[in-house]
């Protein structure tokens, strides 16, 4: 009996390697997204802290120059937060693309694995059929020999 050979084994291995690489890329994209979320949170917390400090100082009286300084600082922080949020949205978009690529690669690999399973099943059925045919031929030959002996 010959051994089972799947003609698309190289394609299956390639799909597995591709899936592993895409998973790694997706994991890296998730990490970058989480880092950027931390940046946005830190900037937002800093803005709130400065804004609260500004309100307290304003309530107790402050110079116009100090008020203008706080105003400038708060506007600058708002722009930084907006830029960081925009970068975060881009990273989320990239992460989503990577996730979709992983899903597509899983689907491609599963398709080839399913084909391999079908081919292996067909191989086993053919092997069974060949064994049954050999047994039938053996039994027939044994009957012929048995009849000739009588």
N, CA, C and O atoms as a GROMACS GRO file, in nm:
protein
  600
    1UNK      N    1   0.084  -0.119   0.000
    1UNK     CA    2   0.000   0.000   0.000
    1UNK      C    3   0.088   0.125   0.000
    1UNK      O    4   0.186   0.134   0.074
    2UNK      N    5   0.052   0.217  -0.082
    2UNK     CA    6   0.129   0.342  -0.086
    2UNK      C    7   0.080   0.437   0.023
    2UNK      O    8  -0.035   0.433   0.065
    3UNK      N    9   0.171   0.522   0.066
    3UNK     CA   10   0.143   0.616   0.173
    3UNK      C   11   0.062   0.734   0.118
    3UNK      O   12   0.075   0.772   0.002
    4UNK      N   13  -0.024   0.792   0.205
    4UNK     CA   14  -0.106   0.907   0.166
    4UNK      C   15  -0.016   1.027   0.140
    4UNK      O   16   0.074   1.058   0.217
    5UNK      N   17  -0.043   1.094   0.030
    5UNK     CA   18   0.030   1.216  -0.006
    5UNK      C   19  -0.072   1.322  -0.046
    5UNK      O   20  -0.153   1.302  -0.137
    6UNK      N   21  -0.065   1.436   0.023
    6UNK     CA   22  -0.154   1.548  -0.008
    6UNK      C   23  -0.077   1.644  -0.098
    6UNK      O   24   0.025   1.700  -0.057
    7UNK      N   25  -0.126   1.664  -0.219
    7UNK     CA   26  -0.053   1.745  -0.318
    7UNK      C   27  -0.040   1.892  -0.280
    7UNK      O   28   0.048   1.962  -0.330
    8UNK      N   29  -0.128   1.938  -0.192
    8UNK     CA   30  -0.125   2.080  -0.154
    8UNK      C   31  -0.061   2.102  -0.016
    8UNK      O   32  -0.086   2.202   0.050
    9UNK      N   33   0.022   2.007   0.027
    9UNK     CA   34   0.086   2.017   0.159
    9UNK      C   35   0.172   2.143   0.170
    9UNK      O   36   0.173   2.208   0.274
   10UNK      N   37   0.242   2.178   0.064
   10UNK     CA   38   0.326   2.299   0.066
   10UNK      C   39   0.239   2.424   0.080
   10UNK      O   40   0.275   2.518   0.150
   11UNK      N   41   0.126   2.424   0.014
   11UNK     CA   42   0.033   2.537   0.023
   11UNK      C   43  -0.021   2.548   0.166
   11UNK      O   44  -0.034   2.657   0.221
   12UNK      N   45  -0.052   2.434   0.225
   12UNK     CA   46  -0.102   2.432   0.363
   12UNK      C   47   0.004   2.487   0.458
   12UNK      O   48  -0.027   2.566   0.547
   13UNK      N   49   0.128   2.444   0.441
   13UNK     CA   50   0.236   2.495   0.527
   13UNK      C   51   0.253   2.645   0.508
   13UNK      O   52   0.273   2.719   0.604
   14UNK      N   53   0.244   2.690   0.383
   14UNK     CA   54   0.255   2.834   0.356
   14UNK      C   55   0.143   2.909   0.426
   14UNK      O   56   0.166   3.015   0.486
   15UNK      N   57   0.021   2.856   0.420
   15UNK     CA   58  -0.093   2.921   0.484
   15UNK      C   59  -0.074   2.927   0.636
   15UNK      O   60  -0.111   3.026   0.700
   16UNK      N   61  -0.016   2.822   0.694
   16UNK     CA   62   0.010   2.821   0.838
   16UNK      C   63   0.114   2.929   0.874
   16UNK      O   64   0.097   3.002   0.972
   17UNK      N   65   0.219   2.939   0.794
   17UNK     CA   66   0.321   3.042   0.818
   17UNK      C   67   0.263   3.182   0.801
   17UNK      O   68   0.292   3.272   0.879
   18UNK      N   69   0.182   3.197   0.699
   18UNK     CA   70   0.118   3.326   0.674
   18UNK      C   71   0.027   3.364   0.791
   18UNK      O   72   0.027   3.479   0.836
   19UNK      N   73  -0.050   3.268   0.839
   19UNK     CA   74  -0.139   3.293   0.952
   19UNK      C   75  -0.059   3.333   1.077
   19UNK      O   76  -0.097   3.425   1.148
   20UNK      N   77   0.051   3.262   1.102
   20UNK     CA   78   0.135   3.297   1.218
   20UNK      C   79   0.189   3.439   1.205
   20UNK      O   80   0.190   3.514   1.302
   21UNK      N   81   0.235   3.475   1.086
   21UNK     CA   82   0.289   3.610   1.064
   21UNK      C   83   0.180   3.715   1.082
   21UNK      O   84   0.203   3.819   1.144
   22UNK      N   85   0.063   3.689   1.030
   22UNK     CA   86  -0.048   3.784   1.044
   22UNK      C   87  -0.092   3.797   1.189
   22UNK      O   88  -0.128   3.906   1.234
   23UNK      N   89  -0.090   3.687   1.262
   23UNK     CA   90  -0.123   3.694   1.404
   23UNK      C   91  -0.023   3.781   1.480
   23UNK      O   92  -0.061   3.859   1.567
   24UNK      N   93   0.105   3.767   1.444
   24UNK     CA   94   0.208   3.849   1.508
   24UNK      C   95   0.188   3.997   1.475
   24UNK      O   96   0.200   4.083   1.562
   25UNK      N   97   0.156   4.026   1.349
   25UNK     CA   98   0.130   4.164   1.308
   25UNK      C   99   0.009   4.220   1.382
   25UNK      O  100   0.009   4.336   1.424
   26UNK      N  101  -0.094   4.139   1.396
   26UNK     CA  102  -0.215   4.183   1.465
   26UNK      C  103  -0.184   4.212   1.612
   26UNK      O  104  -0.230   4.311   1.668
   27UNK      N  105  -0.106   4.123   1.674
   27UNK     CA  106  -0.068   4.144   1.814
   27UNK      C  107   0.012   4.274   1.830
   27UNK      O  108  -0.008   4.348   1.926
   28UNK      N  109   0.102   4.301   1.736
   28UNK     CA  110   0.180   4.425   1.741
   28UNK      C  111   0.089   4.546   1.723
   28UNK      O  112   0.108   4.649   1.788
   29UNK      N  113  -0.010   4.535   1.635
   29UNK     CA  114  -0.104   4.645   1.614
   29UNK      C  115  -0.187   4.670   1.739
   29UNK      O  116  -0.215   4.785   1.774
   30UNK      N  117  -0.225   4.564   1.807
   30UNK     CA  118  -0.300   4.578   1.932
   30UNK      C  119  -0.213   4.648   2.036
   30UNK      O  120  -0.260   4.737   2.107
   31UNK      N  121  -0.087   4.609   2.044
   31UNK     CA  122   0.004   4.670   2.141
   31UNK      C  123   0.022   4.820   2.113
   31UNK      O  124   0.020   4.901   2.205
   32UNK      N  125   0.039   4.855   1.985
   32UNK     CA  126   0.053   4.997   1.950
   32UNK      C  127  -0.074   5.075   1.985
   32UNK      O  128  -0.068   5.188   2.033
   33UNK      N  129  -0.189   5.013   1.962
   33UNK     CA  130  -0.317   5.078   1.995
   33UNK      C  131  -0.328   5.101   2.145
   33UNK      O  132  -0.368   5.208   2.189
   34UNK      N  133  -0.291   5.000   2.224
   34UNK     CA  134  -0.298   5.014   2.370
   34UNK      C  135  -0.203   5.123   2.419
   34UNK      O  136  -0.237   5.200   2.509
   35UNK      N  137  -0.085   5.128   2.359
   35UNK     CA  138   0.010   5.234   2.397
   35UNK      C  139  -0.047   5.372   2.367
   35UNK      O  140  -0.035   5.464   2.448
   36UNK      N  141  -0.108   5.385   2.251
   36UNK     CA  142  -0.165   5.514   2.213
   36UNK      C  143  -0.284   5.550   2.302
   36UNK      O  144  -0.304   5.667   2.335
   37UNK      N  145  -0.362   5.451   2.341
   37UNK     CA  146  -0.472   5.476   2.434
   37UNK      C  147  -0.417   5.532   2.566
   37UNK      O  148  -0.476   5.622   2.626
   38UNK      N  149  -0.305   5.477   2.609
   38UNK     CA  150  -0.241   5.526   2.732
   38UNK      C  151  -0.196   5.670   2.714
   38UNK      O  152  -0.211   5.752   2.805
   39UNK      N  153  -0.140   5.702   2.597
   39UNK     CA  154  -0.098   5.840   2.569
   39UNK      C  155  -0.217   5.934   2.576
   39UNK      O  156  -0.210   6.040   2.640
   40UNK      N  157  -0.326   5.898   2.512
   40UNK     CA  158  -0.447   5.982   2.512
   40UNK      C  159  -0.499   5.999   2.655
   40UNK      O  160  -0.535   6.109   2.696
   41UNK      N  161  -0.503   5.890   2.730
   41UNK     CA  162  -0.549   5.898   2.869
   41UNK      C  163  -0.460   5.990   2.952
   41UNK      O  164  -0.509   6.071   3.030
   42UNK      N  165  -0.330   5.976   2.934
   42UNK     CA  166  -0.235   6.059   3.009
   42UNK      C  167  -0.252   6.207   2.974
   42UNK      O  168  -0.252   6.292   3.062
   43UNK      N  169  -0.265   6.237   2.845
   43UNK     CA  170  -0.284   6.375   2.801
   43UNK      C  171  -0.416   6.432   2.854
   43UNK      O  172  -0.423   6.547   2.897
   44UNK      N  173  -0.520   6.351   2.850
   44UNK     CA  174  -0.651   6.395   2.899
   44UNK      C  175  -0.645   6.422   3.049
   44UNK      O  176  -0.699   6.522   3.098
   45UNK      N  177  -0.580   6.334   3.122
   45UNK     CA  178  -0.566   6.353   3.267
   45UNK      C  179  -0.485   6.480   3.297
   45UNK      O  180  -0.518   6.555   3.388
   46UNK      N  181  -0.380   6.503   3.221
   46UNK     CA  182  -0.299   6.624   3.239
   46UNK      C  183  -0.383   6.748   3.212
   46UNK      O  184  -0.374   6.847   3.285
   47UNK      N  185  -0.464   6.744   3.105
   47UNK     CA  186  -0.550   6.857   3.072
   47UNK      C  187  -0.647   6.885   3.187
   47UNK      O  188  -0.664   7.000   3.228
   48UNK      N  189  -0.710   6.780   3.238
   48UNK     CA  190  -0.804   6.798   3.350
   48UNK      C  191  -0.736   6.857   3.473
   48UNK      O  192  -0.790   6.943   3.542
   49UNK      N  193  -0.617   6.808   3.498
   49UNK     CA  194  -0.541   6.857   3.614
   49UNK      C  195  -0.507   7.006   3.600
   49UNK      O  196  -0.526   7.084   3.693
   50UNK      N  197  -0.457   7.043   3.482
   50UNK     CA  198  -0.423   7.184   3.458
   50UNK      C  199  -0.549   7.269   3.460
   50UNK      O  200  -0.548   7.380   3.514
   51UNK      N  201  -0.658   7.220   3.403
   51UNK     CA  202  -0.783   7.294   3.400
   51UNK      C  203  -0.836   7.316   3.542
   51UNK      O  204  -0.885   7.424   3.575
   52UNK      N  205  -0.827   7.213   3.624
   52UNK     CA  206  -0.871   7.225   3.763
   52UNK      C  207  -0.784   7.326   3.839
   52UNK      O  208  -0.834   7.408   3.916
   53UNK      N  209  -0.654   7.317   3.816
   53UNK     CA  210  -0.562   7.413   3.879
   53UNK      C  211  -0.596   7.555   3.836
   53UNK      O  212  -0.593   7.648   3.918
   54UNK      N  213  -0.627   7.572   3.709
   54UNK     CA  214  -0.663   7.703   3.655
   54UNK      C  215  -0.790   7.756   3.723
   54UNK      O  216  -0.795   7.872   3.762
   55UNK      N  217  -0.891   7.672   3.737
   55UNK     CA  218  -1.016   7.714   3.801
   55UNK      C  219  -0.993   7.755   3.948
   55UNK      O  220  -1.047   7.855   3.994
   56UNK      N  221  -0.914   7.678   4.018
   56UNK     CA  222  -0.886   7.709   4.159
   56UNK      C  223  -0.812   7.841   4.169
   56UNK      O  224  -0.846   7.926   4.251
   57UNK      N  225  -0.710   7.857   4.087
   57UNK     CA  226  -0.632   7.981   4.093
   57UNK      C  227  -0.715   8.101   4.050
   57UNK      O  228  -0.702   8.211   4.104
   58UNK      N  229  -0.802   8.078   3.951
   58UNK     CA  230  -0.888   8.187   3.903
   58UNK      C  231  -0.985   8.228   4.014
   58UNK      O  232  -1.014   8.346   4.031
   59UNK      N  233  -1.036   8.131   4.088
   59UNK     CA  234  -1.130   8.160   4.196
   59UNK      C  235  -1.062   8.240   4.308
   59UNK      O  236  -1.128   8.318   4.377
   60UNK      N  237  -0.934   8.222   4.327
   60UNK     CA  238  -0.860   8.292   4.432
   60UNK      C  239  -0.792   8.418   4.379
   60UNK      O  240  -0.725   8.489   4.454
   61UNK      N  241  -0.809   8.444   4.254
   61UNK     CA  242  -0.750   8.564   4.194
   61UNK      C  243  -0.614   8.534   4.132
   61UNK      O  244  -0.530   8.468   4.193
   62UNK      N  245  -0.595   8.583   4.012
   62UNK     CA  246  -0.469   8.564   3.942
   62UNK      C  247  -0.448   8.679   3.845
   62UNK      O  248  -0.541   8.753   3.814
   63UNK      N  249  -0.327   8.692   3.798
   63UNK     CA  250  -0.296   8.800   3.706
   63UNK      C  251  -0.347   8.763   3.567
   63UNK      O  252  -0.370   8.646   3.537
   64UNK      N  253  -0.363   8.865   3.484
   64UNK     CA  254  -0.406   8.844   3.346
   64UNK      C  255  -0.301   8.762   3.271
   64UNK      O  256  -0.336   8.676   3.190
   65UNK      N  257  -0.176   8.788   3.297
   65UNK     CA  258  -0.068   8.713   3.230
   65UNK      C  259  -0.076   8.564   3.267
   65UNK      O  260  -0.060   8.478   3.180
   66UNK      N  261  -0.101   8.535   3.395
   66UNK     CA  262  -0.114   8.395   3.436
   66UNK      C  263  -0.236   8.330   3.369
   66UNK      O  264  -0.230   8.216   3.324
   67UNK      N  265  -0.346   8.404   3.364
   67UNK     CA  266  -0.467   8.353   3.300
   67UNK      C  267  -0.441   8.324   3.152
   67UNK      O  268  -0.484   8.221   3.100
   68UNK      N  269  -0.370   8.414   3.085
   68UNK     CA  270  -0.337   8.393   2.944
   68UNK      C  271  -0.244   8.272   2.928
   68UNK      O  272  -0.257   8.196   2.833
   69UNK      N  273  -0.152   8.256   3.022
   69UNK     CA  274  -0.061   8.141   3.019
   69UNK      C  275  -0.138   8.010   3.032
   69UNK      O  276  -0.112   7.915   2.957
   70UNK      N  277  -0.231   8.006   3.126
   70UNK     CA  278  -0.313   7.886   3.142
   70UNK      C  279  -0.398   7.860   3.017
   70UNK      O  280  -0.411   7.746   2.972
   71UNK      N  281  -0.454   7.966   2.963
   71UNK     CA  282  -0.536   7.952   2.843
   71UNK      C  283  -0.453   7.895   2.728
   71UNK      O  284  -0.498   7.804   2.657
   72UNK      N  285  -0.334   7.947   2.711
   72UNK     CA  286  -0.244   7.898   2.605
   72UNK      C  287  -0.207   7.752   2.630
   72UNK      O  288  -0.207   7.670   2.538
   73UNK      N  289  -0.176   7.719   2.755
   73UNK     CA  290  -0.138   7.583   2.789
   73UNK      C  291  -0.254   7.486   2.763
   73UNK      O  292  -0.234   7.377   2.711
   74UNK      N  293  -0.376   7.528   2.800
   74UNK     CA  294  -0.492   7.441   2.780
   74UNK      C  295  -0.522   7.422   2.631
   74UNK      O  296  -0.556   7.311   2.589
   75UNK      N  297  -0.509   7.526   2.553
   75UNK     CA  298  -0.530   7.513   2.407
   75UNK      C  299  -0.427   7.420   2.345
   75UNK      O  300  -0.459   7.337   2.260
   76UNK      N  301  -0.302   7.434   2.389
   76UNK     CA  302  -0.196   7.348   2.338
   76UNK      C  303  -0.224   7.202   2.374
   76UNK      O  304  -0.208   7.112   2.291
   77UNK      N  305  -0.267   7.180   2.497
   77UNK     CA  306  -0.299   7.043   2.539
   77UNK      C  307  -0.418   6.987   2.462
   77UNK      O  308  -0.420   6.869   2.428
   78UNK      N  309  -0.518   7.071   2.434
   78UNK     CA  310  -0.632   7.026   2.354
   78UNK      C  311  -0.586   6.980   2.216
   78UNK      O  312  -0.632   6.878   2.165
   79UNK      N  313  -0.496   7.057   2.155
   79UNK     CA  314  -0.444   7.019   2.022
   79UNK      C  315  -0.366   6.889   2.030
   79UNK      O  316  -0.376   6.805   1.941
   80UNK      N  317  -0.288   6.870   2.138
   80UNK     CA  318  -0.213   6.745   2.154
   80UNK      C  319  -0.309   6.627   2.171
   80UNK      O  320  -0.287   6.519   2.116
   81UNK      N  321  -0.415   6.650   2.248
   81UNK     CA  322  -0.514   6.543   2.268
   81UNK      C  323  -0.581   6.509   2.136
   81UNK      O  324  -0.600   6.391   2.105
   82UNK      N  325  -0.617   6.609   2.058
   82UNK     CA  326  -0.681   6.584   1.928
   82UNK      C  327  -0.588   6.508   1.835
   82UNK      O  328  -0.631   6.416   1.767
   83UNK      N  329  -0.460   6.547   1.833
   83UNK     CA  330  -0.363   6.477   1.747
   83UNK      C  331  -0.345   6.333   1.793
   83UNK      O  332  -0.340   6.241   1.711
   84UNK      N  333  -0.335   6.313   1.924
   84UNK     CA  334  -0.319   6.179   1.978
   84UNK      C  335  -0.443   6.093   1.950
   84UNK      O  336  -0.431   5.974   1.920
   85UNK      N  337  -0.561   6.153   1.961
   85UNK     CA  338  -0.685   6.081   1.934
   85UNK      C  339  -0.694   6.043   1.786
   85UNK      O  340  -0.741   5.934   1.752
   86UNK      N  341  -0.649   6.132   1.700
   86UNK     CA  342  -0.649   6.103   1.556
   86UNK      C  343  -0.553   5.987   1.527
   86UNK      O  344  -0.585   5.897   1.450
   87UNK      N  345  -0.436   5.991   1.591
   87UNK     CA  346  -0.340   5.881   1.573
   87UNK      C  347  -0.399   5.750   1.626
   87UNK      O  348  -0.378   5.644   1.567
   88UNK      N  349  -0.471   5.758   1.737
   88UNK     CA  350  -0.535   5.640   1.794
   88UNK      C  351  -0.638   5.582   1.698
   88UNK      O  352  -0.644   5.460   1.680
   89UNK      N  353  -0.717   5.665   1.637
   89UNK     CA  354  -0.817   5.616   1.540
   89UNK      C  355  -0.749   5.547   1.422
   89UNK      O  356  -0.798   5.445   1.374
   90UNK      N  357  -0.639   5.601   1.375
   90UNK     CA  358  -0.565   5.539   1.265
   90UNK      C  359  -0.511   5.402   1.310
   90UNK      O  360  -0.518   5.305   1.235
   91UNK      N  361  -0.456   5.396   1.430
   91UNK     CA  362  -0.406   5.268   1.481
   91UNK      C  363  -0.519   5.167   1.497
   91UNK      O  364  -0.500   5.048   1.470
   92UNK      N  365  -0.634   5.212   1.539
   92UNK     CA  366  -0.749   5.121   1.550
   92UNK      C  367  -0.792   5.070   1.413
   92UNK      O  368  -0.831   4.954   1.398
   93UNK      N  369  -0.785   5.158   1.314
   93UNK     CA  370  -0.820   5.118   1.178
   93UNK      C  371  -0.722   5.011   1.128
   93UNK      O  372  -0.763   4.912   1.068
   94UNK      N  373  -0.592   5.033   1.153
   94UNK     CA  374  -0.490   4.936   1.113
   94UNK      C  375  -0.511   4.804   1.187
   94UNK      O  376  -0.500   4.697   1.128
   95UNK      N  377  -0.540   4.813   1.316
   95UNK     CA  378  -0.565   4.692   1.396
   95UNK      C  379  -0.682   4.613   1.337
   95UNK      O  380  -0.676   4.491   1.327
   96UNK      N  381  -0.788   4.683   1.300
   96UNK     CA  382  -0.905   4.617   1.242
   96UNK      C  383  -0.869   4.549   1.109
   96UNK      O  384  -0.914   4.438   1.082
   97UNK      N  385  -0.788   4.615   1.028
   97UNK     CA  386  -0.744   4.555   0.902
   97UNK      C  387  -0.663   4.428   0.928
   97UNK      O  388  -0.680   4.328   0.859
   98UNK      N  389  -0.575   4.435   1.027
   98UNK     CA  390  -0.494   4.317   1.060
   98UNK      C  391  -0.584   4.204   1.111
   98UNK      O  392  -0.562   4.088   1.077
   99UNK      N  393  -0.683   4.238   1.191
   99UNK     CA  394  -0.776   4.137   1.243
   99UNK      C  395  -0.851   4.070   1.128
   99UNK      O  396  -0.868   3.948   1.126
  100UNK      N  397  -0.895   4.150   1.033
  100UNK     CA  398  -0.966   4.095   0.917
  100UNK      C  399  -0.874   4.007   0.833
  100UNK      O  400  -0.918   3.906   0.778
  101UNK      N  401  -0.747   4.046   0.823
  101UNK     CA  402  -0.651   3.964   0.748
  101UNK      C  403  -0.629   3.830   0.818
  101UNK      O  404  -0.617   3.727   0.751
  102UNK      N  405  -0.625   3.830   0.951
  102UNK     CA  406  -0.609   3.705   1.026
  102UNK      C  407  -0.731   3.615   1.003
  102UNK      O  408  -0.717   3.495   0.982
  103UNK      N  409  -0.849   3.674   1.007
  103UNK     CA  410  -0.972   3.596   0.984
  103UNK      C  411  -0.972   3.535   0.844
  103UNK      O  412  -1.007   3.419   0.827
  104UNK      N  413  -0.932   3.614   0.745
  104UNK     CA  414  -0.927   3.563   0.607
  104UNK      C  415  -0.824   3.450   0.595
  104UNK      O  416  -0.849   3.350   0.528
  105UNK      N  417  -0.709   3.467   0.659
  105UNK     CA  418  -0.605   3.364   0.653
  105UNK      C  419  -0.652   3.236   0.722
  105UNK      O  420  -0.624   3.125   0.676
  106UNK      N  421  -0.723   3.250   0.834
  106UNK     CA  422  -0.779   3.132   0.902
  106UNK      C  423  -0.877   3.060   0.811
  106UNK      O  424  -0.877   2.937   0.803
  107UNK      N  425  -0.959   3.138   0.742
  107UNK     CA  426  -1.058   3.079   0.651
  107UNK      C  427  -0.988   3.006   0.536
  107UNK      O  428  -1.027   2.895   0.500
  108UNK      N  429  -0.883   3.067   0.480
  108UNK     CA  430  -0.809   3.004   0.371
  108UNK      C  431  -0.745   2.873   0.417
  108UNK      O  432  -0.750   2.771   0.348
  109UNK      N  433  -0.684   2.878   0.535
  109UNK     CA  434  -0.618   2.759   0.590
  109UNK      C  435  -0.721   2.650   0.617
  109UNK      O  436  -0.697   2.533   0.588
  110UNK      N  437  -0.835   2.689   0.673
  110UNK     CA  438  -0.940   2.591   0.703
  110UNK      C  439  -0.992   2.525   0.576
  110UNK      O  440  -1.025   2.406   0.576
  111UNK      N  441  -1.001   2.602   0.470
  111UNK     CA  442  -1.047   2.547   0.342
  111UNK      C  443  -0.952   2.439   0.293
  111UNK      O  444  -0.994   2.332   0.249
  112UNK      N  445  -0.823   2.467   0.301
  112UNK     CA  446  -0.723   2.369   0.255
  112UNK      C  447  -0.722   2.248   0.349
  112UNK      O  448  -0.708   2.134   0.303
  113UNK      N  449  -0.736   2.271   0.479
  113UNK     CA  450  -0.741   2.159   0.573
  113UNK      C  451  -0.864   2.070   0.546
  113UNK      O  452  -0.856   1.948   0.554
  114UNK      N  453  -0.974   2.133   0.514
  114UNK     CA  454  -1.096   2.057   0.483
  114UNK      C  455  -1.073   1.972   0.357
  114UNK      O  456  -1.114   1.856   0.351
  115UNK      N  457  -1.009   2.032   0.258
  115UNK     CA  458  -0.977   1.957   0.136
  115UNK      C  459  -0.885   1.840   0.168
  115UNK      O  460  -0.903   1.730   0.115
  116UNK      N  461  -0.788   1.863   0.254
  116UNK     CA  462  -0.696   1.755   0.294
  116UNK      C  463  -0.775   1.643   0.362
  116UNK      O  464  -0.752   1.525   0.335
  117UNK      N  465  -0.867   1.680   0.451
  117UNK     CA  466  -0.948   1.580   0.520
  117UNK      C  467  -1.029   1.498   0.419
  117UNK      O  468  -1.038   1.376   0.431
  118UNK      N  469  -1.087   1.565   0.320
  118UNK     CA  470  -1.166   1.494   0.218
  118UNK      C  471  -1.078   1.400   0.137
  118UNK      O  472  -1.117   1.286   0.108
  119UNK      N  473  -0.959   1.448   0.101
  119UNK     CA  474  -0.867   1.364   0.024
  119UNK      C  475  -0.822   1.244   0.108
  119UNK      O  476  -0.812   1.133   0.056
  120UNK      N  477  -0.795   1.266   0.237
  120UNK     CA  478  -0.754   1.157   0.324
  120UNK      C  479  -0.867   1.056   0.341
  120UNK      O  480  -0.844   0.936   0.341
  121UNK      N  481  -0.989   1.106   0.354
  121UNK     CA  482  -1.104   1.018   0.366
  121UNK      C  483  -1.121   0.935   0.238
  121UNK      O  484  -1.146   0.814   0.245
  122UNK      N  485  -1.106   0.999   0.124
  122UNK     CA  486  -1.116   0.927  -0.004
  122UNK      C  487  -1.005   0.823  -0.014
  122UNK      O  488  -1.026   0.713  -0.064
  123UNK      N  489  -0.886   0.858   0.033
  123UNK     CA  490  -0.772   0.767   0.032
  123UNK      C  491  -0.804   0.644   0.117
  123UNK      O  492  -0.781   0.530   0.075
  124UNK      N  493  -0.858   0.668   0.240
  124UNK     CA  494  -0.892   0.557   0.328
  124UNK      C  495  -1.001   0.469   0.267
  124UNK      O  496  -0.995   0.346   0.277
  125UNK      N  497  -1.098   0.529   0.204
  125UNK     CA  498  -1.205   0.452   0.140
  125UNK      C  499  -1.148   0.366   0.026
  125UNK      O  500  -1.186   0.250   0.011
  126UNK      N  501  -1.057   0.423  -0.052
  126UNK     CA  502  -0.996   0.348  -0.162
  126UNK      C  503  -0.910   0.234  -0.106
  126UNK      O  504  -0.910   0.124  -0.162
  127UNK      N  505  -0.839   0.260   0.002
  127UNK     CA  506  -0.759   0.155   0.066
  127UNK      C  507  -0.850   0.041   0.112
  127UNK      O  508  -0.820  -0.076   0.091
  128UNK      N  509  -0.962   0.077   0.175
  128UNK     CA  510  -1.058  -0.023   0.221
  128UNK      C  511  -1.110  -0.104   0.103
  128UNK      O  512  -1.121  -0.227   0.110
  129UNK      N  513  -1.142  -0.036  -0.004
  129UNK     CA  514  -1.193  -0.102  -0.124
  129UNK      C  515  -1.088  -0.197  -0.181
  129UNK      O  516  -1.120  -0.309  -0.221
  130UNK      N  517  -0.964  -0.152  -0.185
  130UNK     CA  518  -0.855  -0.237  -0.236
  130UNK      C  519  -0.836  -0.361  -0.149
  130UNK      O  520  -0.816  -0.471  -0.200
  131UNK      N  521  -0.843  -0.344  -0.017
  131UNK     CA  522  -0.831  -0.458   0.074
  131UNK      C  523  -0.945  -0.557   0.053
  131UNK      O  524  -0.924  -0.678   0.049
  132UNK      N  525  -1.066  -0.503   0.040
  132UNK     CA  526  -1.181  -0.591   0.017
  132UNK      C  527  -1.166  -0.665  -0.114
  132UNK      O  528  -1.200  -0.783  -0.123
  133UNK      N  529  -1.116  -0.599  -0.216
  133UNK     CA  530  -1.096  -0.662  -0.347
  133UNK      C  531  -0.990  -0.773  -0.336
  133UNK      O  532  -1.005  -0.881  -0.393
  134UNK      N  533  -0.882  -0.744  -0.260
  134UNK     CA  534  -0.779  -0.847  -0.242
  134UNK      C  535  -0.835  -0.968  -0.168
  134UNK      O  536  -0.804  -1.082  -0.203
  135UNK      N  537  -0.917  -0.944  -0.067
  135UNK     CA  538  -0.977  -1.054   0.009
  135UNK      C  539  -1.070  -1.135  -0.081
  135UNK      O  540  -1.068  -1.258  -0.078
  136UNK      N  541  -1.150  -1.064  -0.161
  136UNK     CA  542  -1.241  -1.134  -0.255
  136UNK      C  543  -1.161  -1.220  -0.352
  136UNK      O  544  -1.198  -1.334  -0.378
  137UNK      N  545  -1.052  -1.167  -0.405
  137UNK     CA  546  -0.969  -1.242  -0.499
  137UNK      C  547  -0.905  -1.362  -0.431
  137UNK      O  548  -0.895  -1.470  -0.490
  138UNK      N  549  -0.862  -1.343  -0.307
  138UNK     CA  550  -0.801  -1.453  -0.231
  138UNK      C  551  -0.903  -1.563  -0.207
  138UNK      O  552  -0.873  -1.681  -0.226
  139UNK      N  553  -1.025  -1.523  -0.164
  139UNK     CA  554  -1.131  -1.622  -0.138
  139UNK      C  555  -1.166  -1.695  -0.268
  139UNK      O  556  -1.184  -1.817  -0.267
  140UNK      N  557  -1.176  -1.622  -0.378
  140UNK     CA  558  -1.208  -1.686  -0.507
  140UNK      C  559  -1.099  -1.783  -0.548
  140UNK      O  560  -1.127  -1.894  -0.593
  141UNK      N  561  -0.975  -1.742  -0.531
  141UNK     CA  562  -0.863  -1.829  -0.566
  141UNK      C  563  -0.862  -1.952  -0.476
  141UNK      O  564  -0.832  -2.063  -0.522
  142UNK      N  565  -0.893  -1.934  -0.350
  142UNK     CA  566  -0.896  -2.047  -0.256
  142UNK      C  567  -1.006  -2.145  -0.295
  142UNK      O  568  -0.986  -2.266  -0.286
  143UNK      N  569  -1.120  -2.095  -0.338
  143UNK     CA  570  -1.231  -2.182  -0.381
  143UNK      C  571  -1.190  -2.263  -0.505
  143UNK      O  572  -1.217  -2.383  -0.514
  144UNK      N  573  -1.125  -2.194  -0.599
  144UNK     CA  574  -1.082  -2.263  -0.722
  144UNK      C  575  -0.983  -2.373  -0.686
  144UNK      O  576  -0.994  -2.485  -0.737
  145UNK      N  577  -0.888  -2.343  -0.601
  145UNK     CA  578  -0.790  -2.443  -0.561
  145UNK      C  579  -0.859  -2.557  -0.487
  145UNK      O  580  -0.826  -2.674  -0.506
  146UNK      N  581  -0.956  -2.522  -0.401
  146UNK     CA  582  -1.030  -2.623  -0.324
  146UNK      C  583  -1.108  -2.714  -0.417
  146UNK      O  584  -1.109  -2.835  -0.396
  147UNK      N  585  -1.172  -2.661  -0.519
  147UNK     CA  586  -1.248  -2.742  -0.615
  147UNK      C  587  -1.156  -2.832  -0.697
  147UNK      O  588  -1.191  -2.946  -0.730
  148UNK      N  589  -1.042  -2.781  -0.730
  148UNK     CA  590  -0.947  -2.860  -0.810
  148UNK      C  591  -0.892  -2.975  -0.728
  148UNK      O  592  -0.857  -3.080  -0.781
  149UNK      N  593  -0.883  -2.954  -0.599
  149UNK     CA  594  -0.828  -3.058  -0.512
  149UNK      C  595  -0.928  -3.170  -0.496
  149UNK      O  596  -0.886  -3.282  -0.467
  150UNK      N  597  -1.057  -3.148  -0.511
  150UNK     CA  598  -1.159  -3.252  -0.493
  150UNK      C  599  -1.181  -3.326  -0.616
  150UNK      O  600  -1.264  -3.417  -0.621
   0.00000   0.00000   0.00000
